[in-house]
Coordinates of C-alpha atoms in Angstrom, one line a residue:
M208 CA 64.1 -11.6 29.5
N209 CA 63.0 -14.8 27.6
L210 CA 60.3 -17.3 28.6
L211 CA 62.3 -19.8 30.4
E212 CA 64.4 -16.7 32.0
V213 CA 61.2 -15.4 33.4
G214 CA 60.2 -19.2 34.5
Q215 CA 63.1 -19.9 36.4
S216 CA 63.0 -16.7 38.3
V217 CA 59.4 -17.7 39.6
L218 CA 61.4 -21.2 40.3
G219 CA 63.3 -19.5 42.4
Q220 CA 61.0 -17.8 43.9
V221 CA 59.2 -20.7 45.0
Q222 CA 62.4 -22.8 46.5
R223 CA 63.1 -19.5 48.9
A224 CA 59.1 -19.3 49.6
A225 CA 58.1 -23.1 50.2
R226 CA 61.2 -24.6 50.2
S227 CA 59.7 -28.8 49.6
A228 CA 57.1 -27.7 47.5
Q229 CA 56.5 -28.6 43.9
A230 CA 56.2 -25.8 41.4
E231 CA 55.4 -25.7 37.7
I232 CA 55.3 -23.1 35.5
F233 CA 53.3 -22.2 32.0
L234 CA 54.0 -19.4 30.6
L235 CA 52.9 -17.9 26.9
G236 CA 53.3 -15.0 24.8
S237 CA 51.8 -13.9 21.3
E238 CA 51.1 -11.4 18.8
S239 CA 48.4 -11.2 16.4
R240 CA 47.1 -9.3 13.7
S241 CA 43.8 -9.4 12.0
C242 CA 41.8 -7.4 9.3
E243 CA 37.5 -7.6 9.4
W244 CA 35.6 -6.8 5.9
S245 CA 32.4 -5.8 5.0
G246 CA 31.2 -5.6 1.3
T247 CA 34.1 -3.8 0.3
S248 CA 35.2 -1.7 2.8
P249 CA 38.1 -2.9 5.7
E250 CA 36.9 -2.7 9.4
N251 CA 38.5 -3.2 12.5
K252 CA 42.3 -3.7 12.0
I253 CA 43.3 -5.0 14.8
I254 CA 47.1 -5.7 16.6
A255 CA 47.1 -7.2 19.9
Q256 CA 50.0 -8.6 22.2
S257 CA 49.8 -10.5 24.9
Q258 CA 51.5 -12.4 27.8
G259 CA 51.2 -14.3 31.0
L260 CA 52.1 -17.2 33.1
G261 CA 50.1 -19.5 35.5
L262 CA 51.9 -21.2 38.8
R263 CA 50.8 -24.2 39.9
L264 CA 52.0 -25.4 43.6
I265 CA 51.9 -28.6 45.3
R266 CA 52.5 -28.7 49.1
E267 CA 52.5 -32.2 50.2
G268 CA 49.3 -32.8 47.8
R269 CA 47.7 -30.0 48.3
L270 CA 47.5 -27.4 45.3
G271 CA 48.3 -23.9 45.1
F272 CA 47.8 -22.1 41.6
G273 CA 47.8 -18.5 40.6
Y274 CA 48.6 -16.4 37.4
A275 CA 49.7 -13.0 36.2
N276 CA 50.2 -11.2 33.3
R277 CA 52.8 -8.4 34.5
W278 CA 56.5 -10.2 34.7
D279 CA 58.1 -7.8 36.9
K280 CA 59.2 -8.6 40.2
D281 CA 56.5 -7.2 42.0
A282 CA 53.9 -8.8 40.1
L283 CA 55.4 -12.4 40.2
E284 CA 56.5 -11.5 44.2
L285 CA 52.9 -11.6 44.9
L286 CA 51.6 -14.2 42.8
V287 CA 54.0 -16.9 44.4
R288 CA 52.7 -15.4 47.8
R289 CA 49.3 -15.5 46.8
A290 CA 50.1 -19.3 45.3
V291 CA 51.7 -20.7 48.9
A292 CA 49.1 -19.4 50.8
A293 CA 46.4 -21.2 48.4
S294 CA 48.2 -24.0 49.1
D295 CA 47.5 -23.9 52.8
S296 CA 43.7 -24.2 52.5
T297 CA 43.1 -26.8 50.0
V298 CA 42.4 -30.5 50.3
S299 CA 45.5 -33.0 50.2
D300 CA 45.3 -35.3 47.7
P301 CA 47.4 -38.2 47.3
L302 CA 47.3 -38.4 43.8
L303 CA 48.9 -34.6 43.2
E304 CA 52.1 -34.0 41.9
L305 CA 54.0 -33.0 38.7
P306 CA 55.0 -35.6 36.7
E307 CA 58.5 -37.0 36.3
P308 CA 60.5 -35.5 32.9
V309 CA 60.4 -37.7 30.1
S310 CA 63.3 -37.3 27.6
G311 CA 62.1 -36.9 23.9
P312 CA 60.3 -33.7 23.6
S313 CA 61.3 -32.4 20.4
T314 CA 60.3 -29.8 17.5
N315 CA 62.2 -32.1 14.9
G316 CA 60.0 -32.6 12.0
L317 CA 56.9 -30.5 13.7
D318 CA 57.5 -27.5 11.2
L319 CA 55.2 -25.3 13.3
V320 CA 56.6 -21.8 12.6
D321 CA 56.1 -20.3 9.1
E322 CA 59.1 -17.6 8.7
T323 CA 57.5 -15.7 5.7
L324 CA 55.1 -14.4 8.6
A325 CA 57.3 -11.7 9.6
Q326 CA 59.5 -11.3 6.5
T327 CA 55.9 -10.6 4.1
P328 CA 54.2 -7.0 4.7
W329 CA 51.1 -7.3 6.4
E330 CA 49.0 -5.6 3.2
A331 CA 50.6 -8.0 1.0
R332 CA 49.1 -11.0 2.6
A333 CA 45.4 -9.2 3.1
R334 CA 45.3 -7.9 -0.4
F335 CA 42.6 -10.5 -1.5
L336 CA 40.1 -9.3 1.0
E337 CA 40.0 -6.2 -1.4
T338 CA 38.5 -8.1 -4.1
L339 CA 36.5 -11.0 -1.4
E340 CA 32.7 -9.6 -2.7
T341 CA 33.7 -9.2 -6.2
D342 CA 35.3 -12.5 -6.1
L343 CA 32.2 -14.4 -4.2
K344 CA 30.0 -12.8 -6.4
K345 CA 31.3 -14.5 -9.3
R346 CA 30.7 -18.0 -7.6
S347 CA 26.6 -17.7 -8.5
P348 CA 24.1 -14.7 -9.4
R349 CA 21.7 -15.7 -6.4
I350 CA 25.0 -14.5 -4.2
T351 CA 24.3 -10.6 -3.4
Q352 CA 26.6 -9.6 -0.6
L353 CA 29.8 -10.3 1.5
L354 CA 28.4 -10.3 5.2
R355 CA 31.4 -10.2 6.7
G356 CA 35.4 -11.5 5.8
S357 CA 38.6 -11.9 8.3
Y358 CA 41.9 -12.4 7.8
H359 CA 44.2 -13.5 10.8
E360 CA 47.6 -14.3 11.7
G361 CA 49.7 -14.5 14.5
R362 CA 52.6 -16.0 16.5
A363 CA 52.7 -17.8 20.0
Q364 CA 55.4 -19.1 21.9
V365 CA 55.0 -21.5 25.1
A366 CA 57.4 -22.9 27.6
V367 CA 56.9 -25.1 30.4
L368 CA 59.1 -25.6 33.4
N369 CA 58.6 -27.6 36.9
S370 CA 60.9 -28.4 40.2
R371 CA 61.4 -32.0 38.9
G372 CA 63.6 -30.7 36.5
F373 CA 62.0 -30.0 33.0
A374 CA 62.3 -27.4 31.0
G375 CA 61.2 -27.0 27.6
T376 CA 59.8 -24.5 25.4
Y377 CA 58.7 -23.8 21.5
E378 CA 57.1 -21.4 19.3
G379 CA 54.2 -21.5 16.7
T380 CA 52.4 -19.6 14.2
R381 CA 48.8 -19.6 12.3
A382 CA 46.8 -18.0 9.6
G383 CA 43.5 -17.7 9.0
F384 CA 40.4 -16.7 6.8
S385 CA 36.8 -17.2 7.2
L386 CA 33.5 -15.3 5.4
A387 CA 30.2 -14.9 5.5
A388 CA 27.8 -15.0 2.6
V389 CA 23.9 -14.0 2.2
A390 CA 21.9 -15.7 -0.7
V391 CA 18.9 -14.1 -2.0
E392 CA 15.9 -16.0 -4.3
A393 CA 12.2 -15.2 -4.4
G394 CA 12.3 -13.2 -1.4
E395 CA 14.3 -16.3 0.7
T396 CA 17.4 -15.2 2.5
Q397 CA 20.3 -17.5 3.5
I398 CA 23.7 -17.2 5.4
G399 CA 26.5 -19.1 4.7
Y400 CA 29.8 -19.7 6.3
A401 CA 33.6 -21.5 5.4
F402 CA 37.0 -20.8 7.3
Q403 CA 40.2 -22.3 6.9
G404 CA 43.1 -21.8 9.8
V405 CA 46.6 -23.4 8.7
R406 CA 50.5 -22.7 10.3
H407 CA 51.6 -21.7 7.3
H408 CA 50.3 -19.0 5.0
A409 CA 51.1 -21.3 1.7
D410 CA 48.9 -23.2 2.7
L411 CA 45.8 -20.8 3.1
K412 CA 43.8 -21.7 -0.3
P413 CA 40.9 -18.5 0.2
D414 CA 39.6 -19.8 -3.2
W415 CA 38.7 -23.0 -1.8
V416 CA 37.3 -21.3 1.3
I417 CA 35.0 -18.5 -1.1
Q418 CA 33.8 -21.6 -3.6
R419 CA 32.8 -23.2 -0.3
A420 CA 30.9 -20.8 1.4
A421 CA 29.2 -19.8 -2.2
E422 CA 28.0 -23.3 -2.7
H423 CA 26.8 -23.7 1.0
T424 CA 24.8 -20.5 1.3
V425 CA 23.5 -21.4 -2.4
S426 CA 22.5 -25.3 -1.3
L427 CA 20.3 -24.1 1.5
L428 CA 17.7 -21.9 -0.8
G429 CA 14.3 -23.3 -1.5
G430 CA 14.2 -25.8 1.4
K431 CA 11.5 -27.7 2.4
Q432 CA 10.7 -30.5 4.6
I433 CA 10.1 -34.0 3.8
P434 CA 7.9 -37.0 5.4
T435 CA 9.4 -38.4 8.8
G436 CA 10.8 -41.5 8.0
R437 CA 14.2 -43.5 8.1
Y438 CA 16.7 -41.9 5.9
D439 CA 20.5 -42.6 4.9
L440 CA 22.1 -39.6 6.2
V441 CA 25.6 -38.0 4.1
L442 CA 27.6 -35.7 6.5
D443 CA 29.6 -32.9 5.3
P444 CA 33.5 -32.9 6.4
F445 CA 32.8 -29.7 8.8
V446 CA 29.7 -31.8 10.2
A447 CA 31.2 -34.7 11.1
A448 CA 34.2 -32.6 12.9
E449 CA 31.5 -31.3 14.9
M450 CA 30.0 -34.5 15.9
L451 CA 33.6 -35.9 16.5
E452 CA 34.2 -32.7 18.7
L453 CA 31.9 -34.6 21.4
L454 CA 33.5 -37.9 21.1
A455 CA 36.8 -36.3 22.0
G456 CA 34.8 -34.7 25.0
A457 CA 33.9 -38.6 25.9
L458 CA 37.0 -39.8 25.5
R459 CA 38.7 -37.6 28.2
A460 CA 40.1 -39.3 30.8
D461 CA 38.5 -37.3 33.9
N462 CA 35.3 -37.4 32.0
V463 CA 35.3 -41.2 32.4
Q464 CA 36.6 -41.9 35.5
K465 CA 34.0 -39.6 37.1
G466 CA 31.2 -41.0 34.8
K467 CA 30.4 -38.4 32.5
S468 CA 31.2 -40.0 29.6
F469 CA 28.9 -42.6 27.2
L470 CA 32.4 -44.6 26.9
T471 CA 32.8 -45.3 30.4
S472 CA 33.2 -49.4 30.6
K473 CA 33.6 -49.4 27.2
L474 CA 37.4 -50.0 26.7
G475 CA 37.9 -53.1 24.2
Q476 CA 35.0 -53.0 22.5
S477 CA 32.9 -52.5 19.6
V478 CA 31.6 -48.5 19.8
G479 CA 31.6 -47.8 16.3
A480 CA 31.5 -49.5 12.7
A481 CA 34.4 -51.3 11.5
C482 CA 35.0 -48.6 8.8
L483 CA 36.0 -46.0 11.6
T484 CA 39.7 -45.4 12.6
L485 CA 40.4 -42.5 15.6
A486 CA 43.7 -40.8 16.4
D487 CA 44.9 -38.1 18.3
H488 CA 48.0 -37.2 17.0
G489 CA 49.6 -34.7 19.0
R490 CA 52.6 -34.2 16.2
L491 CA 51.4 -34.6 13.4
P492 CA 53.4 -31.8 11.6
R493 CA 51.7 -28.2 10.8
G494 CA 48.8 -29.6 12.8
L495 CA 47.0 -26.4 14.8
A496 CA 47.4 -28.2 18.3
T497 CA 50.6 -29.5 17.2
A498 CA 53.3 -29.9 19.7
P499 CA 56.6 -31.1 21.0
F500 CA 55.5 -31.1 24.9
D501 CA 51.7 -30.8 26.4
A502 CA 51.0 -28.3 28.9
E503 CA 52.7 -30.4 31.9
G504 CA 56.0 -31.5 30.1
Q505 CA 55.2 -34.3 28.8
P506 CA 55.8 -35.6 25.1
T507 CA 52.9 -35.7 22.6
Q508 CA 52.1 -38.6 20.3
K509 CA 50.0 -39.9 18.1
T510 CA 47.1 -42.4 20.1
R511 CA 45.0 -44.4 18.2
V512 CA 41.7 -44.1 20.5
M513 CA 39.5 -46.7 18.4
D514 CA 41.0 -48.9 16.0
R515 CA 38.1 -50.7 13.2
G516 CA 35.2 -49.6 15.5
R517 CA 37.1 -51.1 19.0
L518 CA 37.6 -48.8 21.5
Q519 CA 41.5 -48.2 22.3
G520 CA 41.9 -45.9 25.0
F521 CA 41.0 -42.7 26.3
L522 CA 43.0 -39.5 26.9
F523 CA 45.3 -38.8 29.6
D524 CA 47.2 -35.9 31.7
S525 CA 49.6 -37.4 34.4
Y526 CA 46.9 -36.9 37.0
T527 CA 44.2 -39.1 35.3
A528 CA 47.2 -41.9 34.0
R529 CA 48.1 -41.9 37.8
K530 CA 44.6 -42.3 38.8
G531 CA 44.0 -44.8 36.1
K532 CA 47.4 -46.6 37.1
T533 CA 48.8 -46.0 33.5
R534 CA 50.9 -43.5 31.6
S535 CA 50.1 -40.0 29.9
T536 CA 49.4 -39.9 26.3
G537 CA 50.6 -36.1 26.7
N538 CA 47.3 -34.8 25.8
A539 CA 47.2 -32.3 29.1
G540 CA 46.1 -29.1 28.0
R541 CA 44.9 -25.5 28.9
A542 CA 42.1 -22.9 28.2
S543 CA 45.2 -20.4 28.7
Y544 CA 47.7 -19.5 31.5
K545 CA 45.0 -19.0 33.8
G546 CA 43.6 -22.2 33.9
L547 CA 45.1 -25.6 35.1
P548 CA 45.9 -28.6 32.7
E549 CA 43.5 -30.7 31.9
P550 CA 43.4 -33.5 29.5
E551 CA 42.2 -32.5 26.2
A552 CA 42.6 -33.4 22.1
S553 CA 45.0 -32.4 20.5
N554 CA 45.0 -33.1 16.6
F555 CA 41.9 -35.1 16.8
Y556 CA 40.5 -37.1 13.4
L557 CA 39.1 -40.0 11.5
E558 CA 41.2 -41.9 8.8
A559 CA 40.2 -41.3 5.4
G560 CA 38.5 -44.5 3.5
S561 CA 38.8 -44.6 -0.1
Q562 CA 35.4 -43.2 -1.9
T563 CA 35.1 -40.0 -3.5
P564 CA 32.1 -37.8 -1.8
E565 CA 30.6 -38.3 -5.1
Q566 CA 30.9 -42.0 -4.6
L567 CA 29.2 -42.4 -1.5
I568 CA 26.4 -39.8 -2.2
G569 CA 25.9 -42.2 -5.5
N570 CA 25.5 -45.1 -3.3
V571 CA 22.1 -43.5 -1.3
R572 CA 18.8 -44.2 -2.8
S573 CA 16.7 -42.2 -0.3
G574 CA 19.1 -39.5 2.1
I575 CA 19.7 -36.3 3.0
Y576 CA 23.2 -34.4 2.5
I577 CA 23.5 -32.4 5.9
R578 CA 24.9 -29.6 5.7
S579 CA 24.1 -28.2 9.3
V580 CA 23.3 -29.6 12.6
M581 CA 21.7 -27.1 15.6
G582 CA 21.4 -28.1 19.0
L583 CA 25.0 -29.7 19.6
H584 CA 25.5 -28.0 22.6
T585 CA 22.4 -30.2 23.9
V586 CA 24.0 -33.0 23.6
N587 CA 23.9 -36.0 26.8
I588 CA 27.6 -36.4 26.6
I589 CA 26.9 -38.8 29.9
S590 CA 24.6 -41.2 28.2
G591 CA 24.9 -40.2 24.6
D592 CA 21.5 -39.2 23.7
Y593 CA 21.3 -36.0 21.1
S594 CA 18.4 -34.8 19.3
L595 CA 19.5 -32.2 16.4
G596 CA 17.8 -30.3 13.9
L597 CA 19.4 -30.7 10.3
M598 CA 19.5 -28.7 7.1
G599 CA 20.7 -29.9 3.9
E600 CA 20.2 -31.7 0.6
R601 CA 17.4 -34.5 -0.3
I602 CA 19.1 -37.1 -1.9
E603 CA 17.4 -39.2 -4.4
N604 CA 18.8 -42.7 -6.2
G605 CA 22.4 -40.9 -5.9
A606 CA 21.5 -37.4 -7.1
R607 CA 21.0 -34.2 -4.8
T608 CA 17.9 -32.8 -5.8
H609 CA 16.6 -30.1 -3.3
A610 CA 17.6 -28.0 -0.1
V611 CA 15.6 -29.7 3.2
R612 CA 15.2 -28.0 6.7
G613 CA 12.9 -27.9 9.4
V614 CA 13.8 -31.5 10.4
T615 CA 15.4 -33.4 13.2
M616 CA 16.8 -36.2 14.6
A617 CA 17.1 -38.1 17.7
G618 CA 18.7 -41.0 19.3
N619 CA 22.7 -42.4 20.5
L620 CA 25.5 -41.5 19.3
L621 CA 26.8 -45.0 20.0
D622 CA 24.1 -46.3 17.4
L623 CA 24.8 -43.0 14.8
F624 CA 28.7 -44.1 14.8
R625 CA 27.8 -48.1 14.6
N626 CA 25.8 -47.2 12.0
V627 CA 28.6 -45.3 9.5
E628 CA 28.2 -47.6 6.2
A629 CA 31.4 -45.9 5.0
V630 CA 34.2 -42.9 5.2
G631 CA 35.1 -40.7 2.1
S632 CA 39.0 -40.1 1.1
D633 CA 38.4 -36.1 1.5
L634 CA 40.1 -36.0 5.3
I635 CA 39.5 -32.1 5.9
F636 CA 40.7 -30.1 9.4
S637 CA 38.2 -28.0 10.7
G638 CA 40.2 -25.9 13.0
S639 CA 42.1 -29.4 15.0
V640 CA 39.4 -31.9 14.4
G641 CA 39.7 -33.6 10.8
S642 CA 36.9 -35.5 9.2
P643 CA 35.9 -36.9 5.9
T644 CA 32.8 -37.2 4.4
L645 CA 30.8 -40.1 6.2
W646 CA 27.7 -42.3 4.9
I647 CA 25.3 -43.2 7.8
R648 CA 22.8 -45.6 6.9
D649 CA 19.0 -45.7 8.2
I650 CA 18.9 -43.1 10.8
S651 CA 15.2 -41.8 12.0
V652 CA 14.1 -38.2 10.8
G653 CA 11.7 -36.3 11.9
G654 CA 9.5 -34.3 9.0
V655 CA 6.3 -33.5 8.2

């Protein structure tokens, strides 16, 4: 039985059990394979399959919810009974209802499926892991060990159906490669990481990942503190993407409406430098978070949330859109079939500039190239205040001179984004969040 057939069966049971209820079914089926290597030996070859569905039921504004990972008749009947019973004990919310279907969700041009994954033997695609440690050590004599390398691939199918007439399904594939390298010099050991995730295996670049991991690891050796002062910062694209993830959370309409975002009441205002333009693109071809429709069946779209530093909008699902008297941006997401939909970013990225990373670094007289930040989980998303540890390389007169560690920076995210001087041309995605290199001027750094 396919996903849509399962969903239609559950909808039929809901209509018989609670005729006046609105019902929404979210279904997910997936299969994946992964392999890990440590040194020259394979470890943990795993083949996995999973399936599940979540039922959201609304009766006169009262919510009932349940989920199941078995799709036999008895399990689904029990799921419906429990969801109906749950709706009897919740408080009515007049804004709570399912969205009306909108025509237009299409997979045309999204390019989400790599059929070669099913056509090529698994061993052939993972063969590069056999020589991974040898390839890694060739990058630098200071690289002593492959701590861990992994390759994974999978295929998933999503379906959404509701009692208001929407029924849709789509599939997507993904492949990913990551590694951790060890570098040693003068008794000091450092570990560096690199990874890449893609929809199509052909887009995977193992050589680029290996080189990046080697450079990252070696660059951390010999780190020392620098004097406290004000420095320009050049953020590696992966570090910049981590900072943008914080911004994506602050742009969720539910956080904004609850006053839990430092961007509350900032709509239409300048919240970043004029060189910053941010987009959330749910239909980005081959994007890891691309889909024809969101977790409620609403069409996805490209939403420009910041235009030349000015805040243009937020990320809405149907509930927050109804509350804000606007329309959904197609940003309803679910952590899994076990959770309710809520606003979340899709492919969230900073549009690229015109200068290469080398040109940005060449413009810096006194600064730090940031390769790693510590403490992002402590950032206060309500106020925007942060205090972070930094690791990277000292920049002096346009050149990287030595490793830096044991330094910190503290401030507010609004000030940080307003101080961005230039954006690089090297847009790189870290999962579904992308950023180029960023040059940020005049930031207070704590050292010695």
